[in-house]
Short mmCIF file of C-alpha atoms in Angstrom, two decimals:
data_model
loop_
_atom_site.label_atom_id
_atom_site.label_comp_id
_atom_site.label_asym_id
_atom_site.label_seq_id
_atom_site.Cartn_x
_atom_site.Cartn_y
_atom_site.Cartn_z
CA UNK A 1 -52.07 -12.28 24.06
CA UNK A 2 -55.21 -14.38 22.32
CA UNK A 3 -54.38 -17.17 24.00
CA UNK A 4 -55.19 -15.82 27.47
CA UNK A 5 -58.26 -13.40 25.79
CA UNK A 6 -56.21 -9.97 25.41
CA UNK A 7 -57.16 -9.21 22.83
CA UNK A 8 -56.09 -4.90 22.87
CA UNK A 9 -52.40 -4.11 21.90
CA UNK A 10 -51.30 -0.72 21.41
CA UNK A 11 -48.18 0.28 20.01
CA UNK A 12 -45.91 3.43 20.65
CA UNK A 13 -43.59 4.93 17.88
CA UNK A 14 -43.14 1.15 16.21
CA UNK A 15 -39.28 1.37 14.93
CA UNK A 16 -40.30 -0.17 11.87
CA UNK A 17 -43.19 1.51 11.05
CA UNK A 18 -47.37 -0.20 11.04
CA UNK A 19 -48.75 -2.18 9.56
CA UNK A 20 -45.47 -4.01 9.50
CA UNK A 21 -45.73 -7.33 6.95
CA UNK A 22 -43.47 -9.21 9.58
CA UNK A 23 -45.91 -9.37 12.22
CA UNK A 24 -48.71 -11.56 10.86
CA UNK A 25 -46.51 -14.35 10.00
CA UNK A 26 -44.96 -14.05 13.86
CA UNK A 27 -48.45 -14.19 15.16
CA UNK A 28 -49.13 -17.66 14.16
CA UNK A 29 -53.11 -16.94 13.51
CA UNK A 30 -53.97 -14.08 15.72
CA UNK A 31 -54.66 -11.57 13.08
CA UNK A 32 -57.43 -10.09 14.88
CA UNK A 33 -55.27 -8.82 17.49
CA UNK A 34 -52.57 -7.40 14.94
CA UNK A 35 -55.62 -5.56 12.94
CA UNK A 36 -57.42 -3.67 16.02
CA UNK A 37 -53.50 -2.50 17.47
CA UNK A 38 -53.57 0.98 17.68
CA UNK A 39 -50.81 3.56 17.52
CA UNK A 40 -49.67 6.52 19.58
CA UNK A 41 -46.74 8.46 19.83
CA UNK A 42 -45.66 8.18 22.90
CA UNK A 43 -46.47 6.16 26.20
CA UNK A 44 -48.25 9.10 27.99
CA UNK A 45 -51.01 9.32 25.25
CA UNK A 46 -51.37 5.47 24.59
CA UNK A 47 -52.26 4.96 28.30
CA UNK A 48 -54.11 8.25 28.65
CA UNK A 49 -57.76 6.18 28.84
CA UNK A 50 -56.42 4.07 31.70
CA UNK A 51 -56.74 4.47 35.40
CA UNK A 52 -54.15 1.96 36.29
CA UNK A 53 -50.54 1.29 34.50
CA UNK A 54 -48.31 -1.63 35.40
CA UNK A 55 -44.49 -1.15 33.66
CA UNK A 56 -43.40 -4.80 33.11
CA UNK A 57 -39.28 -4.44 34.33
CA UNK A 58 -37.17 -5.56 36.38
CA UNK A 59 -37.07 -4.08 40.07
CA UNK A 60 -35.86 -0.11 39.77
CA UNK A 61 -34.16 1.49 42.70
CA UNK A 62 -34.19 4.94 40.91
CA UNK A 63 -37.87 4.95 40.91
CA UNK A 64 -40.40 4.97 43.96
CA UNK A 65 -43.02 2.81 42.56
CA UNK A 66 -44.74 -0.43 44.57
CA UNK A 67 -43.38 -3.61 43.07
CA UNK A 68 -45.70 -6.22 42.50
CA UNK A 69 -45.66 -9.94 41.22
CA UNK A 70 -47.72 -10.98 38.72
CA UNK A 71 -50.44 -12.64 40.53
CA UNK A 72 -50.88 -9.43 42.65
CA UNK A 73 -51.28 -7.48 39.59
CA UNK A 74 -53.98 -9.85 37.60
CA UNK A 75 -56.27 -9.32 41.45
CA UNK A 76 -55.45 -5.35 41.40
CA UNK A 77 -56.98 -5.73 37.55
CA UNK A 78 -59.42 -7.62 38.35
CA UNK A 79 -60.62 -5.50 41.71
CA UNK A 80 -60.18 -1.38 39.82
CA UNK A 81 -63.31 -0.28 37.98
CA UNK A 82 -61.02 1.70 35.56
CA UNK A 83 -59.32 0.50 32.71
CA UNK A 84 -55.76 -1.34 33.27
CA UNK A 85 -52.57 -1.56 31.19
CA UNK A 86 -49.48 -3.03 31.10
CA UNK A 87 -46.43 -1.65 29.66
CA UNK A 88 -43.63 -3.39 27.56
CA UNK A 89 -40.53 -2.59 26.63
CA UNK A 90 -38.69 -2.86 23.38
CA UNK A 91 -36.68 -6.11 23.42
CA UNK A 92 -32.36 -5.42 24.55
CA UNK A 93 -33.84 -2.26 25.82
CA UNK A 94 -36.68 -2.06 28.03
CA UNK A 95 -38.26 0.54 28.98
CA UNK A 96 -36.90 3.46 29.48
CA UNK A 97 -37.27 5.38 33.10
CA UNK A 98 -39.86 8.69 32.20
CA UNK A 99 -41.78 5.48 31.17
CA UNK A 100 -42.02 3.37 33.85
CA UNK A 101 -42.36 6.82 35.46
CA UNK A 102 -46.08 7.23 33.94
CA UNK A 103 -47.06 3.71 35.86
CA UNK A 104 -48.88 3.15 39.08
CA UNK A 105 -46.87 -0.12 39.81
CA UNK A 106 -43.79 -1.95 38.44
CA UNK A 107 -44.96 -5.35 38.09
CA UNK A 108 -41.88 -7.84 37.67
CA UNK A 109 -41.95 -11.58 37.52
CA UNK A 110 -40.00 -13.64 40.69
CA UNK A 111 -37.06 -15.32 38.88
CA UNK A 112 -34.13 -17.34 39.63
CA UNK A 113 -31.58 -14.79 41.09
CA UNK A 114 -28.76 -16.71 39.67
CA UNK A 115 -29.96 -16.84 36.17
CA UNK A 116 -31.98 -14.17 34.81
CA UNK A 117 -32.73 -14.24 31.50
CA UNK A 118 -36.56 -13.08 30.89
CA UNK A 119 -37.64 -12.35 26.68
CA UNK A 120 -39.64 -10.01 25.89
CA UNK A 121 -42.18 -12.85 24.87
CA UNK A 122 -42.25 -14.84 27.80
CA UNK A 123 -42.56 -11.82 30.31
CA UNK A 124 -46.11 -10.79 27.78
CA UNK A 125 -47.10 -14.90 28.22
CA UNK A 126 -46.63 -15.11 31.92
CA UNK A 127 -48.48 -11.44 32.19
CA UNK A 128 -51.44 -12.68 29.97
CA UNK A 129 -51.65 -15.88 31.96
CA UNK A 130 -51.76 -14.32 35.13
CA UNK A 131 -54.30 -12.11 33.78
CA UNK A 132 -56.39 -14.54 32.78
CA UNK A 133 -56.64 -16.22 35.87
CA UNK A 134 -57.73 -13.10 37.26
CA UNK A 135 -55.81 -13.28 41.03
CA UNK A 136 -58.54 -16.07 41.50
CA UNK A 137 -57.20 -16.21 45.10
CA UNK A 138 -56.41 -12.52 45.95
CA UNK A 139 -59.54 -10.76 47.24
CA UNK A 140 -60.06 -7.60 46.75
CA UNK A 141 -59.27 -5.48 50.50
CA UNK A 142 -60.65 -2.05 49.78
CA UNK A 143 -63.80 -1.36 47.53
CA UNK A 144 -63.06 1.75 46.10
CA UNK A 145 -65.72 4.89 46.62
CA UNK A 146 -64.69 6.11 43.24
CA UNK A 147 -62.68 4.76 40.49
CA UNK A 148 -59.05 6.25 39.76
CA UNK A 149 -59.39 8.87 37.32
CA UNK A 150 -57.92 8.35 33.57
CA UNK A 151 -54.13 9.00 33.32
CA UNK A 152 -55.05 11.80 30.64
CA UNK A 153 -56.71 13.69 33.77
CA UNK A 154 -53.57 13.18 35.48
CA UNK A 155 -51.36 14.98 32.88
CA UNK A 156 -53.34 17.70 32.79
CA UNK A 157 -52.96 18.41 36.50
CA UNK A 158 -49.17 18.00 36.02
CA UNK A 159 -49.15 20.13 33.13
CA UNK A 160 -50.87 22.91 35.23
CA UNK A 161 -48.71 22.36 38.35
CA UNK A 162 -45.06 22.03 35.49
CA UNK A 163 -46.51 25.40 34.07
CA UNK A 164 -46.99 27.30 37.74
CA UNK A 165 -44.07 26.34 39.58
CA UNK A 166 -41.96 27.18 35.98
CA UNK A 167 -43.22 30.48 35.89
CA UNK A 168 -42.18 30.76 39.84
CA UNK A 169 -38.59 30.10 39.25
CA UNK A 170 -39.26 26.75 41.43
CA UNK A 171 -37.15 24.53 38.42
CA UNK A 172 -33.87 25.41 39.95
CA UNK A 173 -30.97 24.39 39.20
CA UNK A 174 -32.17 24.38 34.90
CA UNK A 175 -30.23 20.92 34.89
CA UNK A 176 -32.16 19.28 37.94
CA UNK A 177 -35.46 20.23 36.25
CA UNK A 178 -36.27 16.74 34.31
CA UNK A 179 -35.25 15.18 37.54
CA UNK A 180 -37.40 17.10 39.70
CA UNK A 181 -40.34 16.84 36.97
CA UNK A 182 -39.80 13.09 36.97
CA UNK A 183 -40.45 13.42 41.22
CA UNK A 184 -43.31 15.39 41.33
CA UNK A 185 -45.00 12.62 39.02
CA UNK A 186 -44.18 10.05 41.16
CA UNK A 187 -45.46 11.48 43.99
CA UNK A 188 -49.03 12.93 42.33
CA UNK A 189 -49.16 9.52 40.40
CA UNK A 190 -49.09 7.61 44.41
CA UNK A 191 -52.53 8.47 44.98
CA UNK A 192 -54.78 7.31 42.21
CA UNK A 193 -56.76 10.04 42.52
CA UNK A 194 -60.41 10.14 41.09
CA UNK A 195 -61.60 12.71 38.56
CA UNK A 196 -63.06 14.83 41.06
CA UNK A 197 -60.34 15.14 43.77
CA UNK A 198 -57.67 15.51 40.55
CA UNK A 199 -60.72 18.62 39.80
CA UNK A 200 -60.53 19.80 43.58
CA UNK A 201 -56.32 19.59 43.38
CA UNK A 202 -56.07 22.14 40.15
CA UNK A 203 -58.71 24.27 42.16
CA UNK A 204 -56.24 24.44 45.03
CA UNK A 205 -53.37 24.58 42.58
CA UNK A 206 -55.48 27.94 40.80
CA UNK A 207 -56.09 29.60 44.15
CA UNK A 208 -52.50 29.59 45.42
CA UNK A 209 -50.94 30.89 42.19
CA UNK A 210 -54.10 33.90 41.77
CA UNK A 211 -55.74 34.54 45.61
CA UNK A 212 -59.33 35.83 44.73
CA UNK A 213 -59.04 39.48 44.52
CA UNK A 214 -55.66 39.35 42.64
CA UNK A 215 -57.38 37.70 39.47
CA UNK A 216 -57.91 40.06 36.40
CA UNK B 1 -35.78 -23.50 32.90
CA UNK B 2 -33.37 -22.05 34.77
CA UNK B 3 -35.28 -18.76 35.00
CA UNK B 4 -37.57 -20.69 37.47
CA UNK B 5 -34.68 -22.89 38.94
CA UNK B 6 -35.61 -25.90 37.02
CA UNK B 7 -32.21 -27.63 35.75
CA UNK B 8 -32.82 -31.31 35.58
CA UNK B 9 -33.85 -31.95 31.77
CA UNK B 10 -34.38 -35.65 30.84
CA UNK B 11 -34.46 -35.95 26.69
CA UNK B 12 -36.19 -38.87 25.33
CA UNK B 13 -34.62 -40.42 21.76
CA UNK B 14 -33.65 -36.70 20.70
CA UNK B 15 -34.17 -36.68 16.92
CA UNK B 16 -31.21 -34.63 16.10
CA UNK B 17 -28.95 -36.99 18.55
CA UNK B 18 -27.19 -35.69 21.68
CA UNK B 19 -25.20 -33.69 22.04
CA UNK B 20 -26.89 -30.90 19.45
CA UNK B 21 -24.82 -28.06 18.59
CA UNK B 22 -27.67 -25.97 17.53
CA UNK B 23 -28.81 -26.90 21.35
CA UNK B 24 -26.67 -23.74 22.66
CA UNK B 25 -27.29 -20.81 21.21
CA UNK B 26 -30.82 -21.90 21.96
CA UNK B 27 -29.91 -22.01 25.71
CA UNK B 28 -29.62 -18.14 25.94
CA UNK B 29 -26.89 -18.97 28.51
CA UNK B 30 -28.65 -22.08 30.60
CA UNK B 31 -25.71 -24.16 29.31
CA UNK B 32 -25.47 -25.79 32.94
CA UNK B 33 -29.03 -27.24 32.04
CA UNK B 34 -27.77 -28.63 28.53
CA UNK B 35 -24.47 -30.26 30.00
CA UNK B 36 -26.48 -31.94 32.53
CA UNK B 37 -29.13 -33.59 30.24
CA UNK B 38 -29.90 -36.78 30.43
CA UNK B 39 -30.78 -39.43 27.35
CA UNK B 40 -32.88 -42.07 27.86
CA UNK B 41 -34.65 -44.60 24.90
CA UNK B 42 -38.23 -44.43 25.96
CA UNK B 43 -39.83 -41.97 27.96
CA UNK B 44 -40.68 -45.28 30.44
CA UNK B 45 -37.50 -45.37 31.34
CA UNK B 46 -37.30 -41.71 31.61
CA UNK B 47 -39.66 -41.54 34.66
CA UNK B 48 -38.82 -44.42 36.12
CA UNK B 49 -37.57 -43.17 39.05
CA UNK B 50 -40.74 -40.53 39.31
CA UNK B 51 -43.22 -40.90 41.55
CA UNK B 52 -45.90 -38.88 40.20
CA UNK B 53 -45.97 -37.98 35.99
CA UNK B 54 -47.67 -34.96 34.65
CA UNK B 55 -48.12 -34.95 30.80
CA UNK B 56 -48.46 -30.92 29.31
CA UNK B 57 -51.33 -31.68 26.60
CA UNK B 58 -54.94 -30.70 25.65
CA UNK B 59 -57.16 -32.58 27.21
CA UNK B 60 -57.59 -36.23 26.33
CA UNK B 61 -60.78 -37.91 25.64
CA UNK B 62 -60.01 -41.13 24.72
CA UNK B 63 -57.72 -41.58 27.88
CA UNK B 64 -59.21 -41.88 31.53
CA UNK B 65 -56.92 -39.31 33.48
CA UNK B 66 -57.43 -37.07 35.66
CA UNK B 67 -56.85 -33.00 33.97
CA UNK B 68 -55.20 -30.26 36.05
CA UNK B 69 -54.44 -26.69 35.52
CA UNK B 70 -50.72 -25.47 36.05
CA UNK B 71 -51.71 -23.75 39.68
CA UNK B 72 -52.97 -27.31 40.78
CA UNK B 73 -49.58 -29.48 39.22
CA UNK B 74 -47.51 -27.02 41.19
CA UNK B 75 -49.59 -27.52 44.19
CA UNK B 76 -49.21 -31.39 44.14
CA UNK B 77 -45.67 -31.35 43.21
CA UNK B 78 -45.23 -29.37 46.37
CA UNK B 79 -47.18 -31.50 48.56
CA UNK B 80 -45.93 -34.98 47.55
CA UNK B 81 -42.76 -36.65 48.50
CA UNK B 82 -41.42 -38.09 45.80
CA UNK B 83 -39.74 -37.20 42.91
CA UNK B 84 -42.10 -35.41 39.63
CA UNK B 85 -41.48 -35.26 36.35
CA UNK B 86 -43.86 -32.72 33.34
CA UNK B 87 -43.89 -34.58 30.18
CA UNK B 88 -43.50 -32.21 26.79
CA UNK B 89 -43.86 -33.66 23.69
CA UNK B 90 -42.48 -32.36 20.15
CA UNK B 91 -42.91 -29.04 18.78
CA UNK B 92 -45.86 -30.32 16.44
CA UNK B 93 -47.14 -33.53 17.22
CA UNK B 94 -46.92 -33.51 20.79
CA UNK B 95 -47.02 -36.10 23.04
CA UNK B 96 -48.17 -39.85 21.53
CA UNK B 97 -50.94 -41.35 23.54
CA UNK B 98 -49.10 -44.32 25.12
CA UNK B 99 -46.61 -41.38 26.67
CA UNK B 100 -49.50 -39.46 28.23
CA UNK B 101 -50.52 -43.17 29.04
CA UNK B 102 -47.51 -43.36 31.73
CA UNK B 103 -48.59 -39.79 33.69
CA UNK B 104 -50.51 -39.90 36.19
CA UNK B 105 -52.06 -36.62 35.39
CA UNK B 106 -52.69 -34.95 32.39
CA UNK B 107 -51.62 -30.64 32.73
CA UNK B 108 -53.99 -28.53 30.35
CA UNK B 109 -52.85 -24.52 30.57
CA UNK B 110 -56.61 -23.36 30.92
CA UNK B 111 -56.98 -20.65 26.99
CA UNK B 112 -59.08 -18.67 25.29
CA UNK B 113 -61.28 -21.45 23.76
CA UNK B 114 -61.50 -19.62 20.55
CA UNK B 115 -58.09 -19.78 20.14
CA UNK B 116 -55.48 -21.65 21.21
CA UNK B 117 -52.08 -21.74 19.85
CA UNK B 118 -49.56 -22.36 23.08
CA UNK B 119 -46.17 -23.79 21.58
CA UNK B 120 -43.62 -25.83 23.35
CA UNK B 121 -41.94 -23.39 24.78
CA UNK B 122 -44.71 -21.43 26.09
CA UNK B 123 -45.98 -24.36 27.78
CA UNK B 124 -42.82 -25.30 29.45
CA UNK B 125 -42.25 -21.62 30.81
CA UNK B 126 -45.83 -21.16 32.19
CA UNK B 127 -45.51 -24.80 33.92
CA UNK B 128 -41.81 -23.70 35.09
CA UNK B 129 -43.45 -20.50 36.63
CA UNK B 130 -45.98 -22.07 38.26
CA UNK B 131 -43.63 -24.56 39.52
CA UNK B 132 -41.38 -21.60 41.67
CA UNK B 133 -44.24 -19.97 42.19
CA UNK B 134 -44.34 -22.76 45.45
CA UNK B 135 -40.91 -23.22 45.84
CA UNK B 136 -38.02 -21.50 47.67
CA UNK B 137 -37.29 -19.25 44.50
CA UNK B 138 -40.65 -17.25 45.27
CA UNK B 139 -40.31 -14.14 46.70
CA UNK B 140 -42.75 -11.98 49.10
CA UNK B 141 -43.58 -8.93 46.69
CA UNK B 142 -42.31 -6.15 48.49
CA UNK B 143 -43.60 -3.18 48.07
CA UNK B 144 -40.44 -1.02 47.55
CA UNK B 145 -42.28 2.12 49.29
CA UNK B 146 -40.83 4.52 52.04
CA UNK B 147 -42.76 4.02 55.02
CA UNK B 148 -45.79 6.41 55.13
CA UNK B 149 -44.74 9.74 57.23
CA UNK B 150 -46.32 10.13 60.59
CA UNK B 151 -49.56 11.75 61.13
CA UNK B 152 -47.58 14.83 62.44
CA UNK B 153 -45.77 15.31 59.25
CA UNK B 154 -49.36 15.32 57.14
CA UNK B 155 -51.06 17.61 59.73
CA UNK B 156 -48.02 20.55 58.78
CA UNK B 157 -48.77 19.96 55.36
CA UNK B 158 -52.73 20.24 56.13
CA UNK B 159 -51.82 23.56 58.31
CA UNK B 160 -49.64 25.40 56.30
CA UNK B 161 -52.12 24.77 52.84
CA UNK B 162 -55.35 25.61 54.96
CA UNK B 163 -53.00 28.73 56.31
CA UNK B 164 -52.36 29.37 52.40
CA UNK B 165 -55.38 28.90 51.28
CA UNK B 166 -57.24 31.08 53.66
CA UNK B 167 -55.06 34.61 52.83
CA UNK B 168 -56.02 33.33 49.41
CA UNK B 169 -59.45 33.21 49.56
CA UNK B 170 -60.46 29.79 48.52
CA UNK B 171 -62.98 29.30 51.79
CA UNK B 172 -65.79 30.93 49.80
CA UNK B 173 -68.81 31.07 50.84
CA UNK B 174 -67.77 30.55 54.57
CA UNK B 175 -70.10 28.20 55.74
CA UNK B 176 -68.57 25.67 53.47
CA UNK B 177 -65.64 25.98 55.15
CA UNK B 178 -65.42 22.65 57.16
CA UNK B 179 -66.73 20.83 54.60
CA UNK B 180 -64.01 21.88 52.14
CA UNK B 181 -61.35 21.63 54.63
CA UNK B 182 -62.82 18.17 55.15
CA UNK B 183 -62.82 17.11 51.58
CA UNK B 184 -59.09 18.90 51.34
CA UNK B 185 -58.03 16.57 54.41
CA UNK B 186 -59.34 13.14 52.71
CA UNK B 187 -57.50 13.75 49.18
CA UNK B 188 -54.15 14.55 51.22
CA UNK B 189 -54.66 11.50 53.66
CA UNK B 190 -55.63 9.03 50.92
CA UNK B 191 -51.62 9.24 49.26
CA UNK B 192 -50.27 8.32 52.35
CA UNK B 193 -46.92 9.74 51.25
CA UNK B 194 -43.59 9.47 52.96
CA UNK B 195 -42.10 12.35 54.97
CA UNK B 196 -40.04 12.85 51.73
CA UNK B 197 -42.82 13.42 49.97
CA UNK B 198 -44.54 15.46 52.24
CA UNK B 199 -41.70 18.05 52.36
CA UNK B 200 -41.94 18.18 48.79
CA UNK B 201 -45.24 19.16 48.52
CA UNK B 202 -44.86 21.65 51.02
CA UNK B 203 -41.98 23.11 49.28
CA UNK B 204 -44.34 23.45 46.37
CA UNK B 205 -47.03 25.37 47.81
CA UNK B 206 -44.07 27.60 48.97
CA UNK B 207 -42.99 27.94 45.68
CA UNK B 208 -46.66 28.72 43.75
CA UNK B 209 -47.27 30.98 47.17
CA UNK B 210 -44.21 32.97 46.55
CA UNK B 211 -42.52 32.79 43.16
CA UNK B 212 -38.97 32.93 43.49
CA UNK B 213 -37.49 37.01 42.86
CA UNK B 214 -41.39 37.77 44.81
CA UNK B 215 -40.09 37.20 48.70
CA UNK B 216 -38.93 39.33 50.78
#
């Protein structure tokens, strides 16, 4: 991460606990970085200040999210007025799919289709590189009239929307309801709404559930 | 390496001799790189057949060569016709200056000036990215999306909420009306979801419209 000037790491549930005394030898000299990592629970809340979330994985076919390289994703930084981030997997694992779920784009690096074989390590290196260079040669299409609103602004327009169609019976069949969750946040994650159109959405959201006149 | 379709490694007076047991475990499964190493004495005789040398250090001052970043090395390795060889030199010493002396170019991976700390093997996968990045192994990013619906599709959507959202009373004061239908039209156009999509939205404003056990 120093080495290409990231210099922010946050850290969800670390299996081993933080600080961990294993990490500053591993970091050959970039103790700076280990010492301002912050940590969050889960993924939703450690990307909650961010406006636009890159999962670093390999291509998913259960998820409708735009794929993008890794030169595509250092312009798309480089061009948003919000803050980015880019999510990593543990290790064997990766991440897991209501992750990548939370993310605006899957961002996965081109590699030999006959040999596949991508650590955790190098995808972060190639990601920080890439980032660095800032999409030097992608230029930005579409200025943007207002920035994408923080993904905290986001879960509180799903939480509103999980809430109203649950108490409308709409989570039917119980056993398709994670499913169906995991679609609707897809599809209101798409738009990278602002603040104020996420505001306008929960207004719209209020007024169907309680017409005016049927409010206590 | 072989993650960005590089398989012809040249080894220059391996320390450890050839072949190294502790060689494939390292490999993570490029063993078809390792078997088809080649040894050679001096790294002269390593390049011989090369037509143009790039050596992966920090810049050089006391040698007159010309630097390039990784983006620029896979550019001229593209564009020339003969065969090109990246010089790496040991973990910690790197490469002596009468090696670099043989390339024709020197490679520098551009970092964070206040600290650098790139090993070997970061340096060889950034190059080897950069490298496919021009080859035949780079793929158009696709963006994995269903096609956004037709026009059609998002005008029902915009009909049935404005229908909605009229018994409901949201259109307050009226003379605001167009504006907010206006405003309503731009968030829903800006998604540019798929038909999919669109017919799950509308099946959620059915649902927060009329709770399931509430129609008749």
């Amino acid at each position: 991460m120093l080495n290409f000037g990231l210099t922010e790491m946050r850290l969800v549930a670390p299996r081993d606990g933080w600080p961990n005394p294993d990490a500053g030898p591993a970091a050959s000299g970039a103790d700076a970085v280990l010492e301002g990592a912050k940590v969050f629970e889960n993924v939703a809340e450690a990307v909650a200040d961010c406006s636009l979330v890159f999962a670093s994985t390999v291509r998913r076919r259960d998820l409708v999210i735009p794929v993008v390289g890794p030169h595509e994703m250092a312009g798309e930084i480089r061009s948003t007025s919000g803050r980015s981030a880019i999510l990593f997997g543990p290790e064997r694992s990766g991440l897991e799919t209501e992750d990548v779920a939370l993310a605006n784009r899957v961002v996965t690096v081109p590699i030999n289709p006959e040999f596949g074989s991508l650590n955790l390590a190098q995808a972060v290196i190639l990601l920080a590189y890439e980032w660095s260079r800032g999409g030097e040669l992608v230029q930005p299409t579409v200025k943007e009239m207002e920035p994408p609103a923080p993904m905290g602004d986001l879960e509180g327009l799903l939480g509103q929307l999980e809430d109203d169609l649950g108490q409308a019976g709409y989570f039917h069949p119980p056993e398709r309801t994670a499913a169906t969750k995991a679609t609707i946040r897809t599809i209101l994650t798409k738009p990278q709404w602002s603040t104020r159109e996420i505001k306008a959405i929960r207004g719209i959201i209020r007024a169907l559930v309680s017409p005016r006149g049927s409010r206590g």
